[in-house]
Coordinates of C-alpha atoms and ligand atoms in Angstrom, one line a residue:
M23 CA -20.9 -102.0 -51.3
C24 CA -19.1 -104.9 -52.2
G25 CA -18.9 -108.4 -51.9
I26 CA -17.1 -110.7 -49.9
V27 CA -16.9 -114.7 -49.7
G28 CA -15.1 -117.1 -47.2
Y29 CA -14.7 -120.4 -47.1
I30 CA -13.6 -122.8 -44.3
G31 CA -14.2 -126.8 -44.6
Q32 CA -12.6 -129.9 -46.2
R33 CA -12.9 -128.5 -50.0
E34 CA -10.5 -126.8 -51.6
A35 CA -11.4 -122.9 -51.0
Y36 CA -10.2 -121.5 -54.0
P37 CA -13.1 -122.6 -56.5
V38 CA -15.5 -122.0 -54.3
I39 CA -14.7 -118.0 -53.3
I40 CA -13.7 -117.2 -57.4
K41 CA -17.2 -119.0 -58.4
G42 CA -18.8 -117.2 -55.3
L43 CA -17.1 -113.8 -56.6
E44 CA -18.4 -114.2 -59.6
R45 CA -22.1 -114.3 -58.4
L46 CA -21.6 -111.4 -56.3
E47 CA -19.9 -108.9 -59.0
Y48 CA -23.4 -107.3 -59.2
R49 CA -22.5 -105.5 -55.8
G50 CA -18.8 -104.1 -57.1
Y51 CA -17.0 -104.7 -59.6
D52 CA -13.5 -102.7 -59.7
S53 CA -11.0 -104.7 -58.1
A54 CA -11.1 -108.2 -56.4
G55 CA -9.2 -110.3 -54.4
V56 CA -8.4 -113.5 -52.7
A57 CA -6.5 -114.7 -49.3
L58 CA -5.7 -118.7 -49.2
Y59 CA -4.2 -120.6 -46.0
D60 CA -2.5 -123.6 -47.2
G61 CA -1.6 -125.0 -43.9
K62 CA 1.2 -123.0 -43.8
N63 CA 1.0 -119.7 -45.2
I64 CA -1.1 -117.1 -46.6
N65 CA -0.9 -116.5 -49.8
L66 CA -2.9 -113.6 -51.3
S67 CA -4.0 -112.1 -54.8
K68 CA -5.5 -109.2 -55.8
T69 CA -5.9 -106.8 -58.5
K70 CA -7.5 -103.7 -60.0
G71 CA -10.4 -105.0 -62.6
K72 CA -12.8 -107.7 -62.2
V73 CA -13.0 -111.5 -61.0
S74 CA -11.8 -112.9 -64.2
D75 CA -8.7 -110.5 -63.8
L76 CA -7.9 -112.2 -60.3
K77 CA -8.3 -115.4 -61.8
K78 CA -5.4 -114.9 -64.4
K79 CA -3.4 -113.0 -61.9
S80 CA -4.0 -115.8 -59.3
S81 CA -3.2 -118.9 -61.1
E82 CA 0.2 -117.0 -62.6
T83 CA 1.4 -115.7 -59.1
V84 CA 0.3 -117.5 -56.3
S85 CA -0.6 -121.0 -54.8
V86 CA -3.8 -121.2 -55.1
K87 CA -4.3 -124.5 -52.5
G88 CA -5.8 -124.4 -49.3
N89 CA -8.8 -125.2 -47.3
I90 CA -9.4 -122.2 -45.7
G91 CA -9.6 -118.4 -47.9
I92 CA -11.4 -115.1 -48.1
G93 CA -12.5 -113.3 -51.2
H94 CA -13.5 -110.2 -52.2
T95 CA -15.5 -107.7 -55.0
R96 CA -14.9 -104.0 -54.4
W97 CA -17.1 -100.9 -55.3
A98 CA -14.6 -98.3 -54.0
T99 CA -15.4 -95.6 -51.9
H100 CA -11.7 -94.8 -50.1
G101 CA -9.6 -95.1 -52.0
V102 CA -9.2 -95.4 -56.1
P103 CA -9.5 -98.9 -57.6
N104 CA -5.8 -100.1 -58.0
D105 CA -4.1 -103.0 -56.7
V106 CA -3.2 -101.9 -53.5
N107 CA -6.7 -100.7 -52.6
S108 CA -8.1 -103.7 -53.1
H109 CA -8.9 -106.5 -50.4
P110 CA -7.9 -108.4 -48.7
H111 CA -6.2 -106.4 -46.8
Y112 CA -3.2 -107.8 -44.2
S113 CA -2.3 -106.0 -40.9
N114 CA 1.0 -104.9 -40.4
S115 CA 2.5 -107.8 -38.5
G116 CA 1.3 -110.4 -41.7
D117 CA -0.7 -112.2 -39.1
L118 CA -4.3 -110.7 -39.9
V119 CA -6.4 -110.5 -43.3
I120 CA -9.3 -109.1 -43.6
I121 CA -12.4 -108.5 -45.9
H122 CA -14.9 -105.7 -45.9
N123 CA -17.8 -104.5 -47.5
G124 CA -19.1 -101.1 -45.8
I125 CA -17.7 -98.0 -44.4
I126 CA -15.4 -97.0 -41.3
E127 CA -16.4 -93.5 -41.0
N128 CA -14.2 -92.6 -38.0
Y129 CA -11.2 -94.3 -39.6
E130 CA -9.3 -91.3 -39.9
S131 CA -8.7 -90.6 -36.3
I132 CA -8.3 -94.0 -35.6
K133 CA -5.5 -94.2 -38.3
K134 CA -4.0 -91.1 -36.8
E135 CA -3.9 -92.9 -33.6
L136 CA -2.3 -95.7 -35.3
I137 CA 0.3 -94.1 -37.4
N138 CA 1.7 -92.7 -34.0
R139 CA 2.0 -96.0 -32.4
G140 CA 4.2 -97.4 -35.5
Y141 CA 1.9 -98.6 -37.7
V142 CA 2.3 -98.2 -41.4
F143 CA 0.1 -97.9 -43.9
H144 CA 0.1 -98.9 -47.4
S145 CA -3.3 -98.3 -48.9
D146 CA -6.1 -95.5 -48.5
T147 CA -8.6 -97.6 -47.4
D148 CA -10.8 -97.9 -44.2
T149 CA -10.6 -101.5 -44.0
E150 CA -6.7 -101.8 -43.7
V151 CA -7.0 -99.2 -40.5
L152 CA -9.4 -101.5 -38.9
I153 CA -7.5 -104.3 -39.6
N154 CA -4.7 -102.8 -37.8
L155 CA -7.2 -101.4 -35.0
I156 CA -7.8 -105.6 -34.4
E157 CA -4.5 -106.2 -34.3
E158 CA -3.4 -103.4 -31.9
V159 CA -6.3 -104.5 -29.8
Q160 CA -5.4 -107.7 -29.6
K161 CA -1.7 -107.0 -28.9
K162 CA -2.7 -104.3 -25.8
E163 CA -5.4 -106.9 -24.3
K164 CA -3.9 -109.9 -24.8
V165 CA -6.9 -111.3 -25.9
K166 CA -8.3 -113.8 -28.7
L167 CA -9.3 -112.9 -32.1
G168 CA -13.0 -113.3 -31.3
K169 CA -12.4 -110.6 -28.6
A170 CA -10.0 -108.0 -30.5
V171 CA -12.7 -107.9 -33.3
Q172 CA -15.3 -107.3 -31.0
L173 CA -13.2 -104.9 -28.7
A174 CA -12.2 -102.9 -32.1
L175 CA -15.8 -102.8 -33.7
N176 CA -16.8 -100.8 -30.5
E177 CA -14.5 -98.3 -31.2
V178 CA -15.3 -98.1 -35.2
V179 CA -18.3 -95.8 -36.3
G180 CA -19.8 -96.6 -39.7
A181 CA -20.9 -100.1 -41.4
Y182 CA -19.4 -103.2 -41.9
A183 CA -19.9 -106.6 -42.7
I184 CA -16.0 -108.3 -42.2
A185 CA -14.3 -111.5 -42.5
V186 CA -11.2 -111.8 -40.4
F187 CA -8.5 -114.4 -40.4
D188 CA -5.5 -115.1 -38.1
I189 CA -2.4 -117.1 -39.3
K190 CA -1.8 -117.7 -35.4
K191 CA -5.6 -119.3 -34.9
P192 CA -5.8 -120.9 -38.4
N193 CA -9.0 -123.0 -37.9
E194 CA -11.5 -120.3 -37.5
I195 CA -12.5 -117.1 -39.5
V196 CA -14.5 -114.4 -37.2
V197 CA -17.2 -112.2 -39.1
A198 CA -19.0 -109.5 -38.1
K199 CA -21.9 -107.6 -39.3
L200 CA -23.4 -103.9 -38.9
G201 CA -25.5 -102.3 -41.8
S202 CA -24.0 -105.0 -44.4
P203 CA -25.2 -107.9 -45.3
L204 CA -23.8 -111.4 -44.1
A205 CA -24.7 -114.9 -44.5
I206 CA -22.9 -118.1 -43.1
G207 CA -23.9 -121.3 -45.5
M208 CA -23.8 -124.1 -43.2
G209 CA -22.7 -127.6 -44.5
E210 CA -21.3 -130.7 -43.2
D211 CA -18.0 -130.1 -41.8
E212 CA -17.9 -126.6 -43.7
F213 CA -18.7 -123.2 -43.3
F214 CA -19.2 -120.4 -46.2
I215 CA -19.2 -117.1 -45.5
A216 CA -21.1 -114.5 -48.3
S217 CA -22.9 -110.9 -48.9
D218 CA -26.1 -113.4 -50.2
A219 CA -26.3 -116.7 -50.6
S220 CA -25.7 -116.7 -54.1
P221 CA -22.0 -118.4 -53.7
F222 CA -22.9 -121.3 -51.4
I223 CA -26.3 -122.3 -52.7
E224 CA -25.1 -125.6 -54.4
F225 CA -23.4 -126.9 -51.3
T226 CA -26.2 -126.1 -48.6
N227 CA -29.4 -124.7 -48.2
N228 CA -29.2 -123.8 -44.7
A229 CA -28.2 -120.6 -43.7
I230 CA -27.5 -118.0 -40.7
Y231 CA -28.2 -114.5 -41.6
L232 CA -26.4 -112.0 -39.3
E233 CA -28.4 -109.3 -37.6
D234 CA -26.8 -105.8 -37.2
E235 CA -24.5 -105.7 -34.4
E236 CA -24.1 -109.5 -34.5
M237 CA -20.7 -111.3 -34.9
A238 CA -19.9 -115.3 -35.1
I239 CA -16.6 -116.9 -34.7
I240 CA -16.9 -120.0 -37.3
R241 CA -14.9 -122.3 -36.2
L242 CA -13.8 -125.6 -37.9
G243 CA -15.6 -129.0 -36.1
K244 CA -17.3 -126.8 -33.8
E245 CA -20.6 -125.4 -34.0
V246 CA -21.1 -121.6 -35.0
K247 CA -21.1 -119.4 -32.1
L248 CA -22.7 -115.9 -32.2
R249 CA -22.3 -112.7 -29.8
K250 CA -23.3 -109.4 -30.0
I251 CA -20.9 -106.9 -30.3
K252 CA -21.8 -104.4 -28.0
N253 CA -21.7 -106.9 -25.2
D254 CA -21.2 -110.1 -24.4
A255 CA -24.6 -111.2 -24.8
V256 CA -24.9 -114.9 -26.8
A257 CA -26.9 -114.4 -29.8
Y258 CA -29.1 -117.5 -30.8
P259 CA -28.6 -118.4 -34.7
N260 CA -31.9 -118.9 -36.6
I261 CA -31.0 -121.2 -38.9
L262 CA -33.0 -120.8 -42.3
E263 CA -33.8 -123.1 -45.3
L264 CA -33.5 -121.2 -48.4
Q265 CA -35.4 -121.9 -51.5
M266 CA -33.3 -120.1 -54.2
N267 CA -32.1 -122.5 -56.8
L268 CA -28.7 -122.9 -58.8
E269 CA -30.4 -122.6 -61.9
E270 CA -31.9 -119.0 -60.7
I271 CA -28.8 -117.5 -60.4
E272 CA -27.6 -118.9 -64.1
K273 CA -27.8 -117.3 -67.5
G274 CA -29.7 -119.9 -69.0
G275 CA -28.7 -119.8 -72.6
Y276 CA -29.0 -115.8 -72.7
D277 CA -26.0 -113.6 -73.4
H278 CA -26.3 -111.6 -70.1
F279 CA -28.5 -111.5 -67.2
M280 CA -30.4 -108.5 -68.3
M281 CA -32.0 -110.2 -71.4
K282 CA -32.5 -113.2 -69.0
E283 CA -34.4 -110.9 -66.5
I284 CA -35.9 -109.1 -69.1
Y285 CA -37.6 -112.1 -70.0
E286 CA -38.2 -113.9 -67.2
Q287 CA -40.9 -111.0 -66.7
P288 CA -43.8 -112.9 -67.7
R289 CA -42.7 -115.5 -65.3
A290 CA -42.1 -113.3 -62.6
I291 CA -45.3 -111.5 -62.5
L292 CA -47.4 -114.4 -62.2
D293 CA -45.1 -115.9 -59.5
T294 CA -45.7 -112.5 -57.7
Y295 CA -49.4 -112.3 -57.9
R296 CA -49.9 -116.2 -57.5
G297 CA -51.8 -117.3 -54.5
R298 CA -52.8 -113.8 -53.8
L299 CA -54.7 -112.9 -56.8
L300 CA -58.0 -115.4 -56.4
A301 CA -59.9 -114.1 -59.5
D302 CA -62.5 -116.6 -59.7
K303 CA -63.4 -115.5 -56.0
G304 CA -62.9 -111.9 -56.9
L305 CA -60.4 -111.4 -54.1
I306 CA -57.0 -110.4 -52.8
K307 CA -55.4 -111.8 -50.3
M308 CA -52.1 -111.1 -49.0
A309 CA -51.0 -111.7 -45.4
G310 CA -48.7 -108.8 -44.7
I311 CA -52.0 -106.4 -45.7
D312 CA -54.8 -108.5 -44.1
Q313 CA -52.8 -108.4 -40.5
H314 CA -52.6 -104.9 -40.6
L315 CA -55.6 -103.5 -42.5
D316 CA -56.5 -101.1 -40.2
K317 CA -53.3 -99.4 -40.7
F318 CA -53.7 -98.6 -44.0
L319 CA -57.7 -97.9 -43.7
N320 CA -57.1 -95.5 -41.0
A321 CA -54.1 -93.9 -42.4
N322 CA -53.7 -90.2 -43.2
R323 CA -51.6 -90.9 -46.4
I324 CA -49.2 -93.3 -47.5
V325 CA -45.8 -92.2 -47.9
I326 CA -43.5 -94.3 -50.3
V327 CA -39.7 -94.0 -49.8
A328 CA -37.1 -95.9 -52.1
C329 CA -34.6 -94.8 -54.5
G330 CA -34.0 -95.2 -58.4
T331 CA -36.1 -97.5 -60.2
S332 CA -38.2 -98.9 -57.1
W333 CA -39.0 -94.9 -56.8
H334 CA -39.9 -94.6 -60.1
A335 CA -42.2 -97.7 -59.4
G336 CA -43.1 -95.8 -56.4
L337 CA -44.6 -92.9 -58.5
V338 CA -46.6 -95.4 -60.7
A339 CA -48.2 -96.7 -57.5
E340 CA -49.3 -93.1 -56.2
Y341 CA -51.3 -92.7 -59.5
I342 CA -52.4 -96.2 -58.8
F343 CA -53.4 -95.6 -55.2
E344 CA -54.9 -92.4 -55.6
D345 CA -57.2 -93.4 -58.8
L346 CA -58.1 -96.5 -57.4
A347 CA -58.4 -96.7 -53.3
R348 CA -58.5 -92.7 -52.8
I349 CA -55.6 -92.8 -50.5
P350 CA -53.5 -89.4 -51.0
V351 CA -49.5 -90.8 -51.6
E352 CA -46.3 -88.7 -51.4
V353 CA -43.3 -90.2 -52.8
E354 CA -39.9 -89.5 -52.0
Y355 CA -36.5 -90.3 -52.5
A356 CA -35.3 -91.9 -49.1
S357 CA -31.9 -90.7 -49.9
E358 CA -34.0 -86.9 -49.4
F359 CA -36.4 -87.7 -46.6
R360 CA -34.1 -89.5 -44.3
Y361 CA -32.1 -85.9 -44.0
R362 CA -35.3 -83.4 -44.8
N363 CA -36.9 -83.7 -41.1
P364 CA -39.8 -84.9 -42.8
V365 CA -43.5 -84.4 -41.1
I366 CA -44.1 -88.2 -40.0
T367 CA -46.8 -89.5 -37.8
D368 CA -48.8 -92.5 -36.3
K369 CA -51.4 -91.6 -39.1
D370 CA -49.0 -92.4 -41.9
V371 CA -48.2 -95.9 -43.2
V372 CA -44.8 -95.7 -45.4
I373 CA -44.0 -98.2 -47.8
A374 CA -40.5 -98.7 -48.7
I375 CA -39.6 -100.3 -52.2
S376 CA -36.2 -102.0 -52.6
Q377 CA -35.5 -104.9 -54.8
S378 CA -32.0 -105.7 -52.9
G379 CA -33.8 -104.6 -49.4
E380 CA -30.2 -103.4 -48.5
T381 CA -30.2 -99.7 -50.0
A382 CA -28.6 -97.7 -47.2
D383 CA -31.0 -94.5 -47.9
T384 CA -34.1 -96.6 -48.2
L385 CA -33.0 -98.7 -44.5
A386 CA -32.1 -94.9 -43.1
A387 CA -35.9 -93.6 -44.2
I388 CA -37.5 -96.8 -42.6
K389 CA -35.9 -96.2 -39.4
L390 CA -37.1 -92.6 -39.3
A391 CA -40.3 -93.4 -40.3
K392 CA -40.5 -96.2 -37.7
E393 CA -39.0 -93.6 -34.8
N394 CA -41.9 -90.9 -35.5
G395 CA -44.3 -93.4 -34.8
A396 CA -45.6 -94.3 -38.6
F397 CA -46.5 -98.0 -39.1
V398 CA -43.5 -99.1 -42.5
F399 CA -44.3 -101.7 -44.9
G400 CA -41.9 -103.3 -47.2
V401 CA -42.4 -104.4 -50.5
C402 CA -38.8 -106.2 -51.1
N403 CA -37.5 -109.1 -53.6
V404 CA -34.7 -110.1 -51.3
V405 CA -35.9 -112.4 -48.7
G406 CA -34.7 -112.2 -45.3
S407 CA -32.9 -108.9 -46.6
S408 CA -32.6 -106.3 -43.9
I409 CA -35.4 -104.0 -45.3
A410 CA -37.5 -106.9 -44.9
R411 CA -36.4 -107.7 -41.3
E412 CA -36.6 -103.9 -40.2
T413 CA -40.4 -103.0 -41.3
H414 CA -43.2 -103.9 -39.6
A415 CA -44.8 -106.2 -42.4
G416 CA -44.3 -106.8 -46.1
A417 CA -44.6 -108.1 -49.2
Y418 CA -42.0 -110.0 -51.2
T419 CA -42.3 -109.9 -55.1
H420 CA -40.7 -113.0 -55.8
A421 CA -39.3 -111.8 -59.1
G422 CA -36.3 -114.2 -58.2
P423 CA -32.7 -113.0 -58.1
E424 CA -31.8 -110.1 -60.3
I425 CA -28.4 -109.8 -61.0
G426 CA -28.3 -107.4 -64.0
V427 CA -27.5 -104.2 -62.5
A428 CA -29.9 -102.3 -64.4
S429 CA -33.4 -103.0 -62.7
T430 CA -35.9 -104.6 -65.0
K431 CA -38.2 -107.5 -63.7
A432 CA -38.1 -105.7 -60.1
F433 CA -40.0 -102.7 -61.6
T434 CA -42.8 -104.8 -63.2
T435 CA -43.1 -107.1 -60.2
Q436 CA -43.3 -104.3 -57.5
I437 CA -45.5 -102.4 -59.8
T438 CA -47.8 -105.5 -59.4
V439 CA -47.4 -106.1 -55.9
L440 CA -48.6 -102.2 -55.6
T441 CA -51.0 -102.8 -57.6
L442 CA -52.8 -105.9 -55.7
I443 CA -52.2 -103.5 -52.6
A444 CA -54.1 -100.8 -54.1
L445 CA -57.1 -103.0 -55.4
K446 CA -57.1 -104.9 -52.1
L447 CA -57.9 -101.3 -50.5
A448 CA -59.8 -100.2 -52.9
Q449 CA -62.2 -103.4 -52.0
E450 CA -61.9 -102.4 -48.5
K451 CA -62.8 -99.2 -48.8
G452 CA -65.2 -99.5 -51.0
S453 CA -64.1 -96.8 -53.8
L454 CA -63.9 -99.1 -56.6
S455 CA -67.6 -101.0 -57.6
K456 CA -67.6 -104.8 -57.8
E457 CA -67.6 -105.1 -61.7
R458 CA -64.7 -102.6 -62.0
L459 CA -62.9 -104.9 -59.6
N460 CA -63.4 -108.0 -61.0
E461 CA -62.3 -106.4 -64.8
F462 CA -58.9 -105.5 -62.6
L463 CA -58.5 -108.8 -61.3
T464 CA -59.3 -110.4 -65.1
E465 CA -56.9 -108.4 -66.9
L466 CA -54.1 -108.9 -64.0
E467 CA -54.1 -112.6 -64.9
Y468 CA -53.6 -111.7 -68.6
I469 CA -50.4 -109.7 -68.1
P470 CA -47.9 -112.5 -67.9
T471 CA -49.1 -113.1 -71.8
K472 CA -49.4 -109.8 -72.7
V473 CA -45.7 -109.3 -71.8
E474 CA -44.9 -112.2 -73.6
I475 CA -46.5 -110.6 -76.6
A476 CA -44.8 -107.4 -76.0
L477 CA -41.2 -109.1 -75.9
Q478 CA -42.3 -110.4 -79.6
S479 CA -41.0 -106.6 -80.4
N480 CA -37.5 -107.7 -79.9
E481 CA -36.5 -108.0 -83.3
A482 CA -37.9 -104.8 -84.1
I483 CA -36.3 -103.1 -81.6
E484 CA -33.1 -104.2 -82.4
K485 CA -33.3 -102.7 -85.8
I486 CA -34.6 -99.3 -84.2
A487 CA -31.4 -99.3 -81.8
E488 CA -29.2 -99.8 -85.0
V489 CA -30.5 -96.8 -86.0
Y490 CA -30.2 -94.7 -82.8
K491 CA -27.0 -96.4 -81.0
D492 CA -24.9 -93.2 -81.7
S493 CA -27.2 -90.7 -80.5
T494 CA -25.4 -88.4 -77.6
N495 CA -28.9 -87.6 -76.2
C496 CA -32.2 -89.0 -75.8
L497 CA -35.8 -87.8 -74.8
Y498 CA -38.2 -90.1 -73.0
L499 CA -42.1 -88.9 -72.8
G500 CA -45.1 -90.3 -71.1
R501 CA -48.4 -88.6 -69.3
G502 CA -50.1 -89.7 -66.6
Y503 CA -49.7 -93.8 -65.4
N504 CA -46.6 -93.5 -68.2
F505 CA -44.6 -90.9 -67.1
P506 CA -43.0 -92.7 -64.5
V507 CA -42.1 -95.3 -67.6
A508 CA -40.8 -92.7 -69.2
L509 CA -38.4 -91.6 -66.4
E510 CA -37.2 -95.2 -66.2
G511 CA -36.9 -95.7 -69.6
A512 CA -34.4 -92.9 -69.8
L513 CA -32.6 -94.4 -66.7
K514 CA -32.3 -97.6 -68.1
L515 CA -30.7 -95.9 -71.2
K516 CA -28.2 -93.8 -69.5
E517 CA -26.9 -96.6 -66.6
I518 CA -26.0 -99.0 -69.2
S519 CA -25.6 -97.3 -72.5
Y520 CA -24.1 -93.7 -71.1
I521 CA -26.4 -91.7 -73.5
H522 CA -27.5 -88.6 -72.0
A523 CA -31.4 -89.3 -71.4
E524 CA -33.9 -87.1 -69.4
G525 CA -37.8 -88.5 -69.0
Y526 CA -40.2 -85.9 -68.9
P527 CA -44.3 -85.9 -68.7
A528 CA -44.9 -84.9 -72.1
A529 CA -46.8 -82.3 -71.7
E530 CA -43.9 -80.5 -69.6
M531 CA -41.8 -80.5 -72.9
K532 CA -43.1 -76.9 -74.0
H533 CA -41.8 -75.7 -70.8
G534 CA -38.0 -76.1 -71.7
P535 CA -36.8 -79.1 -73.3
I536 CA -38.8 -78.3 -76.4
A537 CA -36.0 -76.5 -77.1
L538 CA -33.9 -79.4 -77.3
I539 CA -35.3 -80.7 -80.5
D540 CA -33.8 -80.8 -83.6
E541 CA -33.2 -83.4 -86.2
H542 CA -30.7 -85.5 -84.0
M543 CA -32.8 -85.6 -80.6
P544 CA -34.6 -89.0 -81.0
V545 CA -37.8 -88.9 -78.6
I546 CA -39.0 -92.0 -77.6
V547 CA -42.9 -91.2 -76.7
I548 CA -45.2 -93.8 -74.9
A549 CA -48.6 -93.0 -76.4
T550 CA -50.9 -96.1 -75.9
N551 CA -54.8 -95.3 -76.7
K552 CA -56.1 -94.7 -73.0
G553 CA -55.8 -91.8 -70.8
H554 CA -54.6 -88.9 -72.7
Y555 CA -54.0 -90.2 -76.0
E556 CA -55.2 -87.0 -77.9
K557 CA -53.0 -84.8 -75.6
V558 CA -50.2 -87.2 -76.5
V559 CA -50.7 -87.2 -79.8
S560 CA -50.9 -83.2 -80.2
N561 CA -47.0 -83.4 -78.3
I562 CA -45.7 -85.9 -81.2
Q563 CA -47.0 -83.2 -83.7
E564 CA -45.4 -80.4 -81.6
I565 CA -41.8 -82.5 -81.9
K566 CA -42.3 -83.6 -85.7
S567 CA -42.3 -80.1 -86.6
R568 CA -39.5 -79.5 -85.1
K569 CA -37.9 -82.2 -87.1
G570 CA -37.3 -84.2 -83.7
K571 CA -37.2 -88.3 -84.6
I572 CA -40.1 -90.0 -82.9
I573 CA -40.3 -93.6 -81.5
A574 CA -43.7 -94.4 -80.4
V575 CA -44.9 -97.2 -77.9
V576 CA -48.5 -97.8 -78.8
T577 CA -51.2 -99.9 -78.4
E578 CA -51.6 -102.6 -81.3
G579 CA -53.7 -101.5 -83.8
D580 CA -53.0 -97.7 -83.7
E581 CA -52.9 -95.9 -86.9
Q582 CA -52.8 -92.0 -85.7
V583 CA -49.1 -92.0 -84.1
K584 CA -47.9 -94.6 -86.7
A585 CA -48.4 -92.0 -89.1
L586 CA -46.7 -89.8 -87.4
A587 CA -43.8 -91.3 -85.7
D588 CA -40.6 -92.6 -87.0
Y589 CA -40.7 -96.0 -85.6
V590 CA -43.7 -97.7 -83.4
V591 CA -43.6 -100.7 -81.2
E592 CA -46.8 -102.2 -80.3
I593 CA -48.1 -103.5 -77.1
P594 CA -51.0 -105.3 -76.5
D595 CA -54.1 -103.5 -74.9
T596 CA -54.9 -103.5 -71.3
L597 CA -56.5 -101.1 -69.2
E598 CA -55.1 -97.9 -68.2
A599 CA -53.5 -98.6 -64.9
L600 CA -51.6 -101.5 -66.2
T601 CA -50.2 -100.1 -69.1
P602 CA -46.8 -99.5 -67.3
L603 CA -46.3 -103.3 -66.6
L604 CA -46.4 -103.0 -70.6
T605 CA -44.8 -100.2 -71.8
T606 CA -41.7 -100.4 -70.1
I607 CA -40.6 -103.9 -71.9
P608 CA -39.9 -102.5 -75.3
L609 CA -38.1 -99.5 -73.2
Q610 CA -35.6 -102.0 -71.5
L611 CA -35.5 -103.9 -74.6
L612 CA -34.0 -100.3 -76.5
S613 CA -31.6 -99.7 -73.9
Y614 CA -30.1 -103.3 -73.9
H615 CA -29.9 -103.2 -77.6
I616 CA -27.9 -100.2 -77.7
A617 CA -25.7 -100.8 -74.9
L618 CA -24.9 -103.8 -76.6
M619 CA -23.8 -102.1 -79.7
R620 CA -22.0 -99.5 -78.3
G621 CA -19.6 -102.1 -76.6
C622 CA -20.9 -101.4 -73.0
N623 CA -20.6 -104.0 -70.2
V624 CA -24.6 -104.3 -69.9
D625 CA -24.4 -106.7 -67.1
Q626 CA -22.0 -104.5 -65.0
P627 CA -22.5 -100.8 -66.4
R628 CA -19.7 -98.5 -65.2
N629 CA -19.4 -96.7 -61.6
L630 CA -22.3 -98.9 -60.2
A631 CA -23.2 -101.6 -58.1
K632 CA -26.3 -103.8 -57.5
S633 CA -27.1 -103.1 -53.8
V634 CA -26.2 -99.3 -52.3
T635 CA -25.3 -99.8 -49.2
V636 CA -23.7 -96.8 -48.9
E637 CA -25.2 -93.3 -48.4
Ligands
F6R8 C1 -31.5 -99.3 -61.7 C2 -31.6 -99.6 -60.5 C3 -31.0 -98.8 -59.1 C4 -32.1 -99.1 -57.9 C5 -31.5 -98.4 -57.0 C6 -32.4 -99.0 -55.4 O1 -31.7 -99.9 -62.8 O2 -31.1 -100.6 -59.9 O3 -31.8 -97.5 -59.4 O4 -33.3 -99.2 -58.4 O5 -30.4 -98.5 -56.5 O6 -32.2 -100.5 -55.3 P1 -33.0 -100.8 -54.5 O7 -34.7 -101.9 -55.5 O8 -32.3 -102.4 -54.1 O9 -33.4 -100.7 -53.2

């Protein structure tokens, strides 16, 4: 779960690599490094800290000249974040240099073997073991770099996206991939290497995404040559034309990506249903579903696998699918599902939800489901991601790049896609009347405007944040469709503000958590006028009589809760099943402001990374 960048061409490599690393910091930001070839020497600079620290260090300590280079931003797995464990890593001779995203699981046995042969290790990383293994193979077999990389990779177990440079062969970079993403940007007489396309989007729209177990030799002035790592078979590059643009990956006047992404939700939701929701015709068109309708309609059940926020979107989907389409649904943490020997058959449809499309546990769950004969459908945001490619069919969320580590627009667009699927299936099954379906389709079209209205509470929420920013604990309560939103609200707060927060179904409170309530405990209650409103009002009474502080998210015009709560935030009225798309907005804003007031790094919270490509 690190970011890698490389450049080979006519430009100065350093600024390209630094800018690229800044864009990839969402993948890890505990240390960073760069190695540049100036035509004679490799100049390497690396440091614990962020890319900004690297910039400072490298400009003070090394020459940053050169047209070839590789860079890395790290999320530590093996070895604490410090200067020595940062990438790039040299081989013992100093001729080879590597950057790596992933984990080499059998590195210890390889390391022992290499130590026996006289190799010395300076870091605690698995990556330094890999580069020395490549060097050993190169020496022993007397092969070129590409072959040495291939042979070495056949000895390792684990996951990797690597880029390797050899000072003896300075016009090429060798890259390889298994389990971690790697894209090659194809410019004119220049090539870019990166974990995703964002580092090179202003230079080229053409990219090759390596498949698992593929490697490429990128040589200046030559065609990129792809081959399979397991054998020598030639692999044929599929050059994709990218749709992403530069604006989408910059902050656009906001202080943080998270805020920008919260405010992008009206547009993101609209983009997600555009062309799929045909309200005037009473239709939903989704190619991925239309082509496999029989699989969904004949399924015994749907099993949803995901992690984190995507898992919360899956929980909302469970309510929607069962309520509207009357299809049984189970929602599983991908990390549990993959190891618990689940009963899965060819009568199951598995939906895998993932913003990044790279989450290791979700990928493993998909593979397991496929081995057991299930039809697997992906709901991903990142086009061409591993999960998008590994699933039988799928639907993209069209949220645009999500860079803030805390997921916001991914959540609401995932719910949008899943709602469309549920409505489509409900229509096909006849479980929803035509009138009710039309009501949904029409209301969905209002959602972007209603999200905009919900966003107008920003200033009021900032004031509430000021009151509760020093809390040490926080409870989030919701019922029905809004129970998963309570979980998501709590996750948002804890991950970016480091305040301990728990989400609960409101009625569960009396089975334990109520013991926590006193005058210091803020309780955020989602109390919209639909569903179990009266029951939630009773829960609010219970909190109030124990002196808990109540911040309630209510439907506009609400009077009853307003009379009880310390603070209320209004959202526009909508259908009960669509409320999560609105109730989640104030919770995102609240965690943003609290985190900011506590001096936390909102976009890059500690210990986290945007895409979790390790298990
Ligand atoms: C929380 C968050 C994480 C992700 C989780 C799954 O804000 O971002 O919990 O939701 O790591 O990631 P994806 O959706 O990329 O599979």
